Amino acid sequence: MRKTRREILLSAGKYILLTGTAAAGLESLTGTASADTTTPASDGYKMADHWWGMTMEVDKCIGCGNCVRACSKENDVPEGFYRTWIERYHVKEGDMEHPTVESPDGGMHGFPPTSTPVDKSFFIPKLCNHCADSPCTQVCPVGATFVSPDGVVLVDQSYCLGCRYCVQACPYGCRFIHPTKNVVEKCNLCYHRITKGLTTACCEACPTGARKLVDLKNPKDPVHDFLRHYKVQVLKPHMATHAKVFYKDLDGSVR
Amino acid sequence: MRVSFQDAKHLISLVGLFAAAVGVFVILRAAVVPAGFGKYGHYRAGAIDDNRARAVKFAGQGECVYCHDAQLQVRDSGRHKTISCEACHGPQAKHVASDGKEKPAKPDVIPLCLNCHEKDAAKPAFLPQVVKADHYTGTTCSDCHQPHNPKM
């Protein structure tokens, strides 16, 4: 009954080979091999040709709240929740660590006027950063949220359990649970618009052009000049999320 | 050397059990995993189409130019030239889809103007700003300022 070492090694090798073949066979049976994204949809939209993001010119934001209102109307965002919002920062001279931040109703109805120009103050528009290495999609236990092949972080609302892991994982606070649907809700970069050649509702409504939808894979997009010529920053770069919302003239106090 | 598997028949039931378990797994997996799952990654491929399927409410500036060229020329000659029509007039996809039969509501002028032009220390210096109490003289903004080209 004793086997030589050679025999044991040989049979072990055979089993390893067979297991690999079986796994590959199962994978092709169940169709988990990756598909190609270059085939256009029926209307000619090719996911592989796009990599969506946004640029923010902070010095152009006037805090009017047009983006928040437009987003809310376009996407039927429930009252009291925001897919995009504006924050007003007040920074005491040199005190970068303790800015005062306010965002009444997400800035939807504007801001109560401040007249004292003692502190430095400015507006910061925020939304989902559509991170390429998004922490939120990594924690989803069922694959109900994901980065699409064209770089948009989407939610599969018919598949979401409402477990809230992703709400906690997002370092930017961009996700919330829909109060009646009980599934997660977030900015989808107006995916129904941008895939039809339109810009997002917030960019459409922005009066000063502070925010602009950009396609990083389009060689003719002005974003390439923007990123080459200006000093830009993403929010929380230390989180290494590969965020694709680029802020120009961002103050160091912004969290 | 002796044959190792002289009692191989003991293993037949085990192999059968294993095969049955694999079969059950494959059937269960097919029943539980939704169609298109894994086509592009660890998600349902149909979710991308679900996100695309929603109706557009803001028609986009490209639609306005077809009919409202006169207003656009006024706008383009003034400081409001960067502002899209729907930024003030609201979402107009229904107006476009109905060939103009669905009329948009007139904007509520004073709050609309103040959204942008009310004085605030956080607003950038390039933006003309007013303190309502000092500036406002009784009627409404559009009595003095043509909203499409707001110079006096």
Tab-separated table of C-alpha atoms in Angstrom:
chain	number	residue	atom	x	y	z
A	1	MET	CA	0.000	0.000	0.000
A	2	ARG	CA	3.040	2.320	0.418
A	3	LYS	CA	3.557	4.897	-2.317
A	4	THR	CA	6.806	6.445	-3.322
A	5	ARG	CA	7.253	10.197	-3.081
A	6	ARG	CA	7.305	10.334	-6.892
A	7	GLU	CA	3.851	8.723	-7.087
A	8	ILE	CA	2.334	11.039	-4.490
A	9	LEU	CA	3.656	14.127	-6.267
A	10	LEU	CA	2.438	12.877	-9.647
A	11	SER	CA	-1.096	12.168	-8.439
A	12	ALA	CA	-1.234	15.520	-6.590
A	13	GLY	CA	-0.225	17.251	-9.839
A	14	LYS	CA	-2.984	15.435	-11.734
A	15	TYR	CA	-5.620	16.512	-9.197
A	16	ILE	CA	-4.497	20.139	-9.299
A	17	LEU	CA	-4.631	20.109	-13.109
A	18	LEU	CA	-8.097	18.511	-13.114
A	19	THR	CA	-9.499	20.986	-10.549
A	20	GLY	CA	-8.274	23.899	-12.671
A	21	THR	CA	-9.854	22.471	-15.813
A	22	ALA	CA	-13.129	21.868	-13.967
A	23	ALA	CA	-13.176	25.463	-12.619
A	24	ALA	CA	-12.541	26.879	-16.086
A	25	GLY	CA	-15.286	24.659	-17.489
A	26	LEU	CA	-17.738	25.798	-14.771
A	27	GLU	CA	-16.854	29.422	-15.436
A	28	SER	CA	-17.566	29.116	-19.141
A	29	LEU	CA	-20.803	27.247	-18.291
A	30	THR	CA	-22.054	29.959	-15.949
A	31	GLY	CA	-20.800	32.785	-18.126
A	32	THR	CA	-18.614	34.679	-15.651
A	33	ALA	CA	-15.906	35.389	-18.245
A	34	SER	CA	-15.604	39.136	-18.882
A	35	ALA	CA	-17.476	40.502	-21.872
A	36	ASP	CA	-16.272	43.173	-24.233
A	37	THR	CA	-17.567	46.732	-23.783
A	38	THR	CA	-16.755	47.963	-27.260
A	39	THR	CA	-19.994	46.709	-28.779
A	40	PRO	CA	-22.279	49.734	-29.080
A	41	ALA	CA	-25.771	49.772	-27.572
A	42	SER	CA	-28.728	49.999	-29.959
A	43	ASP	CA	-28.383	53.823	-30.021
A	44	GLY	CA	-24.655	53.775	-30.781
A	45	TYR	CA	-23.361	54.525	-27.273
A	46	LYS	CA	-20.104	52.652	-26.639
A	47	MET	CA	-19.107	52.311	-22.987
A	48	ALA	CA	-15.469	51.600	-23.855
A	49	ASP	CA	-15.135	55.048	-25.490
A	50	HIS	CA	-15.893	57.021	-22.304
A	51	TRP	CA	-14.470	57.621	-18.849
A	52	TRP	CA	-16.663	60.164	-17.116
A	53	GLY	CA	-15.686	62.701	-14.475
A	54	MET	CA	-16.278	66.317	-13.504
A	55	THR	CA	-14.299	69.512	-13.020
A	56	MET	CA	-15.130	72.110	-10.369
A	57	GLU	CA	-13.930	75.687	-10.533
A	58	VAL	CA	-14.405	76.635	-6.914
A	59	ASP	CA	-13.835	80.356	-7.572
A	60	LYS	CA	-16.817	80.391	-9.926
A	61	CYS	CA	-19.296	78.831	-7.487
A	62	ILE	CA	-21.723	81.469	-6.224
A	63	GLY	CA	-23.735	79.149	-3.954
A	64	CYS	CA	-27.016	79.816	-5.759
A	65	GLY	CA	-28.244	76.237	-5.288
A	66	ASN	CA	-29.325	75.847	-8.924
A	67	CYS	CA	-27.459	72.535	-9.213
A	68	VAL	CA	-29.133	71.112	-6.109
A	69	ARG	CA	-32.605	72.109	-7.313
A	70	ALA	CA	-31.984	70.822	-10.849
A	71	CYS	CA	-30.644	67.492	-9.555
A	72	SER	CA	-33.617	67.110	-7.263
A	73	LYS	CA	-36.070	67.702	-10.124
A	74	GLU	CA	-34.250	65.574	-12.698
A	75	ASN	CA	-33.789	62.577	-10.407
A	76	ASP	CA	-36.845	62.806	-8.107
A	77	VAL	CA	-34.553	63.035	-5.080
A	78	PRO	CA	-36.692	62.671	-1.926
A	79	GLU	CA	-37.107	65.788	0.194
A	80	GLY	CA	-34.389	66.237	2.791
A	81	PHE	CA	-31.851	64.155	0.848
A	82	TYR	CA	-29.290	65.352	-1.685
A	83	ARG	CA	-27.307	63.699	-4.464
A	84	THR	CA	-25.342	66.917	-4.868
A	85	TRP	CA	-25.064	69.713	-2.340
A	86	ILE	CA	-23.178	72.934	-1.616
A	87	GLU	CA	-21.206	73.700	1.516
A	88	ARG	CA	-20.270	77.183	2.694
A	89	TYR	CA	-16.912	77.343	4.451
A	90	HIS	CA	-15.744	80.001	6.880
A	91	VAL	CA	-12.079	79.793	7.789
A	92	LYS	CA	-10.621	81.961	10.566
A	93	GLU	CA	-7.329	83.478	9.512
A	94	GLY	CA	-4.772	80.687	9.335
A	95	ASP	CA	-6.913	78.190	11.259
A	96	MET	CA	-7.097	75.535	8.568
A	97	GLU	CA	-7.975	72.754	11.012
A	98	HIS	CA	-11.264	74.211	12.224
A	99	PRO	CA	-13.353	75.562	9.382
A	100	THR	CA	-17.023	76.287	10.046
A	101	VAL	CA	-19.069	74.434	7.449
A	102	GLU	CA	-22.763	74.950	6.828
A	103	SER	CA	-25.107	73.486	4.270
A	104	PRO	CA	-28.723	74.356	5.142
A	105	ASP	CA	-30.997	72.018	3.102
A	106	GLY	CA	-27.938	71.127	1.036
A	107	GLY	CA	-27.891	74.719	-0.232
A	108	MET	CA	-31.107	74.037	-2.133
A	109	HIS	CA	-32.709	77.284	-0.978
A	110	GLY	CA	-29.501	79.291	-0.987
A	111	PHE	CA	-27.692	80.467	2.132
A	112	PRO	CA	-28.615	83.073	4.738
A	113	PRO	CA	-26.460	86.093	3.825
A	114	THR	CA	-23.245	86.739	5.709
A	115	SER	CA	-21.890	90.248	5.481
A	116	THR	CA	-18.865	90.096	7.762
A	117	PRO	CA	-15.829	89.568	5.517
A	118	VAL	CA	-13.655	88.879	8.571
A	119	ASP	CA	-13.212	85.182	7.848
A	120	LYS	CA	-12.274	83.707	4.534
A	121	SER	CA	-15.418	82.196	3.086
A	122	PHE	CA	-16.300	80.325	-0.081
A	123	PHE	CA	-18.661	77.706	-1.491
A	124	ILE	CA	-17.774	74.088	-2.266
A	125	PRO	CA	-20.127	72.063	-4.456
A	126	LYS	CA	-20.005	68.343	-3.759
A	127	LEU	CA	-21.358	65.169	-5.278
A	128	CYS	CA	-20.292	61.551	-5.753
A	129	ASN	CA	-16.647	61.589	-6.867
A	130	HIS	CA	-17.159	58.548	-9.098
A	131	CYS	CA	-13.942	57.032	-7.773
A	132	ALA	CA	-12.153	54.549	-9.980
A	133	ASP	CA	-11.127	52.636	-6.834
A	134	SER	CA	-14.342	53.233	-4.941
A	135	PRO	CA	-14.537	51.953	-1.355
A	136	CYS	CA	-18.339	51.843	-1.565
A	137	THR	CA	-18.511	49.285	-4.376
A	138	GLN	CA	-15.914	47.088	-2.717
A	139	VAL	CA	-18.006	46.494	0.402
A	140	CYS	CA	-21.279	45.617	-1.334
A	141	PRO	CA	-22.010	41.998	-0.370
A	142	VAL	CA	-24.247	41.262	-3.368
A	143	GLY	CA	-22.790	43.255	-6.268
A	144	ALA	CA	-25.601	45.817	-6.297
A	145	THR	CA	-23.252	48.754	-6.751
A	146	PHE	CA	-20.346	48.899	-9.133
A	147	VAL	CA	-18.134	51.053	-11.330
A	148	SER	CA	-19.535	50.821	-14.843
A	149	PRO	CA	-17.152	50.241	-17.774
A	150	ASP	CA	-17.385	53.983	-18.554
A	151	GLY	CA	-16.390	55.007	-15.033
A	152	VAL	CA	-19.681	55.861	-13.317
A	153	VAL	CA	-20.511	54.436	-9.886
A	154	LEU	CA	-24.014	53.048	-10.340
A	155	VAL	CA	-26.554	51.324	-8.096
A	156	ASP	CA	-28.677	48.341	-9.087
A	157	GLN	CA	-31.758	49.308	-7.099
A	158	SER	CA	-33.619	46.119	-7.966
A	159	TYR	CA	-30.803	44.071	-6.441
A	160	CYS	CA	-29.789	46.250	-3.449
A	161	LEU	CA	-30.577	44.780	-0.026
A	162	GLY	CA	-30.461	48.111	1.793
A	163	CYS	CA	-27.758	46.845	4.157
A	164	ARG	CA	-26.059	50.302	4.382
A	165	TYR	CA	-22.479	49.003	4.199
A	166	CYS	CA	-21.733	51.298	1.256
A	167	VAL	CA	-23.254	54.304	3.069
A	168	GLN	CA	-20.641	53.831	5.776
A	169	ALA	CA	-17.837	53.032	3.341
A	170	CYS	CA	-18.133	56.217	1.257
A	171	PRO	CA	-15.553	58.682	2.657
A	172	TYR	CA	-17.429	61.618	1.093
A	173	GLY	CA	-20.910	60.991	2.521
A	174	CYS	CA	-22.481	60.755	-0.909
A	175	ARG	CA	-24.889	57.893	-0.289
A	176	PHE	CA	-28.200	57.643	1.552
A	177	ILE	CA	-31.047	55.180	1.955
A	178	HIS	CA	-34.159	56.151	0.004
A	179	PRO	CA	-36.837	56.700	2.687
A	180	THR	CA	-39.597	54.794	0.868
A	181	LYS	CA	-37.772	52.399	-1.471
A	182	ASN	CA	-35.383	51.367	1.359
A	183	VAL	CA	-32.517	50.861	-1.095
A	184	VAL	CA	-29.405	52.945	-1.504
A	185	GLU	CA	-29.547	56.095	-3.575
A	186	LYS	CA	-26.737	58.286	-4.888
A	187	CYS	CA	-25.603	60.479	-7.767
A	188	ASN	CA	-25.382	58.402	-10.954
A	189	LEU	CA	-23.905	61.321	-12.883
A	190	CYS	CA	-27.250	61.567	-14.734
A	191	TYR	CA	-26.343	58.341	-16.510
A	192	HIS	CA	-29.598	58.511	-18.494
A	193	ARG	CA	-28.500	61.925	-19.841
A	194	ILE	CA	-24.761	61.582	-20.440
A	195	THR	CA	-25.222	58.374	-22.447
A	196	LYS	CA	-27.545	60.343	-24.765
A	197	GLY	CA	-25.039	63.132	-25.390
A	198	LEU	CA	-26.527	65.568	-22.857
A	199	THR	CA	-24.712	67.021	-19.867
A	200	THR	CA	-25.834	66.355	-16.287
A	201	ALA	CA	-28.771	68.308	-14.859
A	202	CYS	CA	-26.494	70.106	-12.367
A	203	CYS	CA	-24.065	71.210	-15.093
A	204	GLU	CA	-26.955	72.257	-17.325
A	205	ALA	CA	-28.325	74.476	-14.570
A	206	CYS	CA	-25.043	75.938	-13.267
A	207	PRO	CA	-25.127	79.637	-14.242
A	208	THR	CA	-21.390	80.306	-14.034
A	209	GLY	CA	-19.970	77.092	-15.495
A	210	ALA	CA	-18.361	76.246	-12.158
A	211	ARG	CA	-19.037	72.559	-12.715
A	212	LYS	CA	-18.509	70.768	-15.985
A	213	LEU	CA	-19.055	67.165	-17.013
A	214	VAL	CA	-15.899	65.784	-18.619
A	215	ASP	CA	-15.011	62.689	-20.597
A	216	LEU	CA	-11.429	61.761	-19.803
A	217	LYS	CA	-11.260	59.312	-22.724
A	218	ASN	CA	-12.274	61.906	-25.316
A	219	PRO	CA	-9.030	63.416	-26.664
A	220	LYS	CA	-10.892	66.587	-27.743
A	221	ASP	CA	-12.422	67.249	-24.317
A	222	PRO	CA	-11.173	70.546	-22.781
A	223	VAL	CA	-10.526	68.601	-19.550
A	224	HIS	CA	-7.049	67.688	-20.799
A	225	ASP	CA	-6.084	71.373	-21.054
A	226	PHE	CA	-7.759	71.960	-17.690
A	227	LEU	CA	-5.738	69.253	-15.953
A	228	ARG	CA	-2.488	70.317	-17.628
A	229	HIS	CA	-2.732	74.038	-16.939
A	230	TYR	CA	-4.399	74.424	-13.568
A	231	LYS	CA	-3.450	73.327	-10.093
A	232	VAL	CA	-6.135	70.814	-9.266
A	233	GLN	CA	-6.933	68.638	-6.301
A	234	VAL	CA	-9.372	65.840	-5.509
A	235	LEU	CA	-11.152	65.561	-2.167
A	236	LYS	CA	-9.428	63.383	0.463
A	237	PRO	CA	-6.520	62.304	-1.761
A	238	HIS	CA	-5.061	60.356	1.182
A	239	MET	CA	-7.958	57.893	0.848
A	240	ALA	CA	-6.500	56.799	-2.524
A	241	THR	CA	-9.949	56.445	-4.025
A	242	HIS	CA	-8.901	57.668	-7.476
A	243	ALA	CA	-11.668	60.294	-7.378
A	244	LYS	CA	-12.628	61.779	-10.754
A	245	VAL	CA	-14.085	65.108	-9.571
A	246	PHE	CA	-11.231	67.596	-9.961
A	247	TYR	CA	-11.345	70.840	-7.957
A	248	LYS	CA	-9.489	73.926	-9.125
A	249	ASP	CA	-8.448	76.489	-6.474
A	250	LEU	CA	-9.420	74.188	-3.620
A	251	ASP	CA	-8.595	75.532	-0.163
A	252	GLY	CA	-6.639	73.253	2.156
A	253	SER	CA	-9.316	73.499	4.841
A	254	VAL	CA	-11.868	71.617	2.725
A	255	ARG	CA	-12.578	68.137	4.049
B	1	MET	CA	3.742	-3.240	-6.388
B	2	ARG	CA	0.204	-3.844	-5.199
B	3	VAL	CA	-2.793	-2.104	-6.752
B	4	SER	CA	-3.726	0.823	-4.492
B	5	PHE	CA	-7.416	0.890	-5.342
B	6	GLN	CA	-8.322	-2.695	-4.639
B	7	ASP	CA	-11.373	-1.591	-2.624
B	8	ALA	CA	-12.442	1.012	-5.174
B	9	LYS	CA	-16.122	0.091	-4.978
B	10	HIS	CA	-16.221	1.733	-1.533
B	11	LEU	CA	-15.605	5.018	-3.291
B	12	ILE	CA	-18.403	4.770	-5.863
B	13	SER	CA	-21.087	6.048	-3.521
B	14	LEU	CA	-18.821	8.925	-2.454
B	15	VAL	CA	-18.151	9.918	-6.067
B	16	GLY	CA	-21.880	9.682	-6.798
B	17	LEU	CA	-22.657	11.906	-3.819
B	18	PHE	CA	-20.048	14.443	-4.927
B	19	ALA	CA	-21.424	14.501	-8.489
B	20	ALA	CA	-24.953	14.983	-7.169
B	21	ALA	CA	-23.796	17.877	-4.955
B	22	VAL	CA	-22.099	19.557	-7.925
B	23	GLY	CA	-25.269	19.108	-9.950
B	24	VAL	CA	-27.430	20.649	-7.218
B	25	PHE	CA	-24.951	23.542	-6.928
B	26	VAL	CA	-25.051	24.269	-10.666
B	27	ILE	CA	-28.862	24.158	-10.767
B	28	LEU	CA	-29.243	26.309	-7.641
B	29	ARG	CA	-26.711	28.828	-8.924
B	30	ALA	CA	-28.529	29.122	-12.250
B	31	ALA	CA	-31.790	29.697	-10.377
B	32	VAL	CA	-30.436	32.292	-7.914
B	33	VAL	CA	-27.956	34.346	-9.951
B	34	PRO	CA	-29.820	36.913	-12.103
B	35	ALA	CA	-29.404	37.042	-15.865
B	36	GLY	CA	-26.362	38.932	-17.060
B	37	PHE	CA	-24.598	38.812	-13.694
B	38	GLY	CA	-20.860	38.782	-14.288
B	39	LYS	CA	-21.026	39.906	-17.910
B	40	TYR	CA	-18.899	43.009	-17.218
B	41	GLY	CA	-17.939	42.410	-13.586
B	42	HIS	CA	-19.405	41.391	-10.251
B	43	TYR	CA	-22.823	42.923	-10.988
B	44	ARG	CA	-25.926	42.532	-13.121
B	45	ALA	CA	-25.270	43.861	-16.641
B	46	GLY	CA	-28.941	44.855	-16.946
B	47	ALA	CA	-28.459	47.404	-14.136
B	48	ILE	CA	-26.582	49.633	-16.593
B	49	ASP	CA	-29.624	49.692	-18.878
B	50	ASP	CA	-31.922	50.306	-15.882
B	51	ASN	CA	-29.888	53.413	-15.070
B	52	ARG	CA	-30.082	54.559	-18.700
B	53	ALA	CA	-33.788	53.963	-19.062
B	54	ARG	CA	-35.053	56.913	-17.005
B	55	ALA	CA	-36.770	59.885	-18.651
B	56	VAL	CA	-34.896	63.145	-19.225
B	57	LYS	CA	-36.485	66.246	-17.657
B	58	PHE	CA	-34.030	69.006	-18.605
B	59	ALA	CA	-34.133	69.065	-22.402
B	60	GLY	CA	-30.702	70.690	-22.750
B	61	GLN	CA	-29.626	73.964	-24.334
B	62	GLY	CA	-29.397	72.347	-27.779
B	63	GLU	CA	-33.195	72.100	-27.944
B	64	CYS	CA	-33.930	75.745	-27.032
B	65	VAL	CA	-32.083	77.228	-30.018
B	66	TYR	CA	-34.482	75.645	-32.509
B	67	CYS	CA	-37.323	78.020	-31.617
B	68	HIS	CA	-36.017	80.770	-29.324
B	69	ASP	CA	-33.258	82.277	-31.405
B	70	ALA	CA	-34.374	85.872	-30.747
B	71	GLN	CA	-34.124	85.517	-26.955
B	72	LEU	CA	-30.808	83.729	-27.301
B	73	GLN	CA	-29.323	86.591	-29.320
B	74	VAL	CA	-30.327	88.993	-26.547
B	75	ARG	CA	-28.789	86.671	-23.970
B	76	ASP	CA	-25.574	86.200	-25.930
B	77	SER	CA	-24.990	89.965	-26.123
B	78	GLY	CA	-24.999	90.391	-22.344
B	79	ARG	CA	-23.452	89.124	-19.150
B	80	HIS	CA	-25.958	86.282	-18.795
B	81	LYS	CA	-24.532	84.550	-21.865
B	82	THR	CA	-23.113	81.588	-19.914
B	83	ILE	CA	-26.482	80.740	-18.367
B	84	SER	CA	-28.583	78.042	-20.009
B	85	CYS	CA	-32.291	78.721	-20.533
B	86	GLU	CA	-33.355	75.978	-18.152
B	87	ALA	CA	-31.189	77.359	-15.350
B	88	CYS	CA	-33.924	79.974	-14.775
B	89	HIS	CA	-36.916	78.546	-16.657
B	90	GLY	CA	-36.697	75.071	-15.106
B	91	PRO	CA	-36.852	71.625	-16.745
B	92	GLN	CA	-38.527	71.842	-20.176
B	93	ALA	CA	-38.373	68.362	-21.707
B	94	LYS	CA	-42.203	68.253	-21.687
B	95	HIS	CA	-42.334	71.658	-23.395
B	96	VAL	CA	-40.033	70.319	-26.138
B	97	ALA	CA	-41.815	66.960	-26.460
B	98	SER	CA	-45.199	68.683	-26.871
B	99	ASP	CA	-43.850	71.055	-29.556
B	100	GLY	CA	-44.355	74.011	-27.237
B	101	LYS	CA	-47.971	73.246	-26.303
B	102	GLU	CA	-47.025	72.522	-22.681
B	103	LYS	CA	-46.274	76.058	-21.454
B	104	PRO	CA	-43.611	76.646	-18.830
B	105	ALA	CA	-44.562	78.610	-15.717
B	106	LYS	CA	-43.237	82.175	-15.502
B	107	PRO	CA	-40.316	82.347	-13.057
B	108	ASP	CA	-40.887	84.036	-9.692
B	109	VAL	CA	-38.625	86.988	-10.447
B	110	ILE	CA	-37.376	88.405	-7.128
B	111	PRO	CA	-36.341	85.127	-5.420
B	112	LEU	CA	-34.889	83.899	-8.721
B	113	CYS	CA	-32.621	86.947	-9.062
B	114	LEU	CA	-31.672	86.915	-5.382
B	115	ASN	CA	-30.576	83.254	-5.548
B	116	CYS	CA	-27.504	84.507	-7.361
B	117	HIS	CA	-27.276	88.236	-6.700
B	118	GLU	CA	-27.959	88.558	-2.975
B	119	LYS	CA	-24.899	89.946	-1.215
B	120	ASP	CA	-22.811	87.299	0.508
B	121	ALA	CA	-19.208	87.430	1.691
B	122	ALA	CA	-18.615	83.917	0.350
B	123	LYS	CA	-19.589	84.884	-3.203
B	124	PRO	CA	-16.760	85.660	-5.631
B	125	ALA	CA	-16.013	89.308	-6.442
B	126	PHE	CA	-16.824	89.040	-10.178
B	127	LEU	CA	-20.507	88.573	-9.364
B	128	PRO	CA	-22.679	91.745	-9.078
B	129	GLN	CA	-24.366	91.537	-5.667
B	130	VAL	CA	-26.999	93.642	-3.924
B	131	VAL	CA	-28.333	93.982	-0.401
B	132	LYS	CA	-32.059	93.693	-0.975
B	133	ALA	CA	-32.999	96.310	1.630
B	134	ASP	CA	-30.676	98.919	0.083
B	135	HIS	CA	-31.238	98.146	-3.580
B	136	TYR	CA	-34.854	97.178	-3.928
B	137	THR	CA	-37.159	100.112	-4.598
B	138	GLY	CA	-40.621	98.631	-4.667
B	139	THR	CA	-41.764	96.713	-7.715
B	140	THR	CA	-39.665	93.939	-9.209
B	141	CYS	CA	-36.155	93.386	-10.618
B	142	SER	CA	-37.323	93.016	-14.225
B	143	ASP	CA	-38.872	96.518	-14.171
B	144	CYS	CA	-35.368	97.956	-14.487
B	145	HIS	CA	-33.236	94.992	-15.608
B	146	GLN	CA	-34.090	92.999	-18.731
B	147	PRO	CA	-33.389	89.485	-17.390
B	148	HIS	CA	-32.020	88.110	-20.697
B	149	ASN	CA	-29.509	90.966	-20.858
B	150	PRO	CA	-29.566	92.628	-17.464
B	151	LYS	CA	-27.760	95.918	-18.096
B	152	MET	CA	-29.872	98.974	-17.214
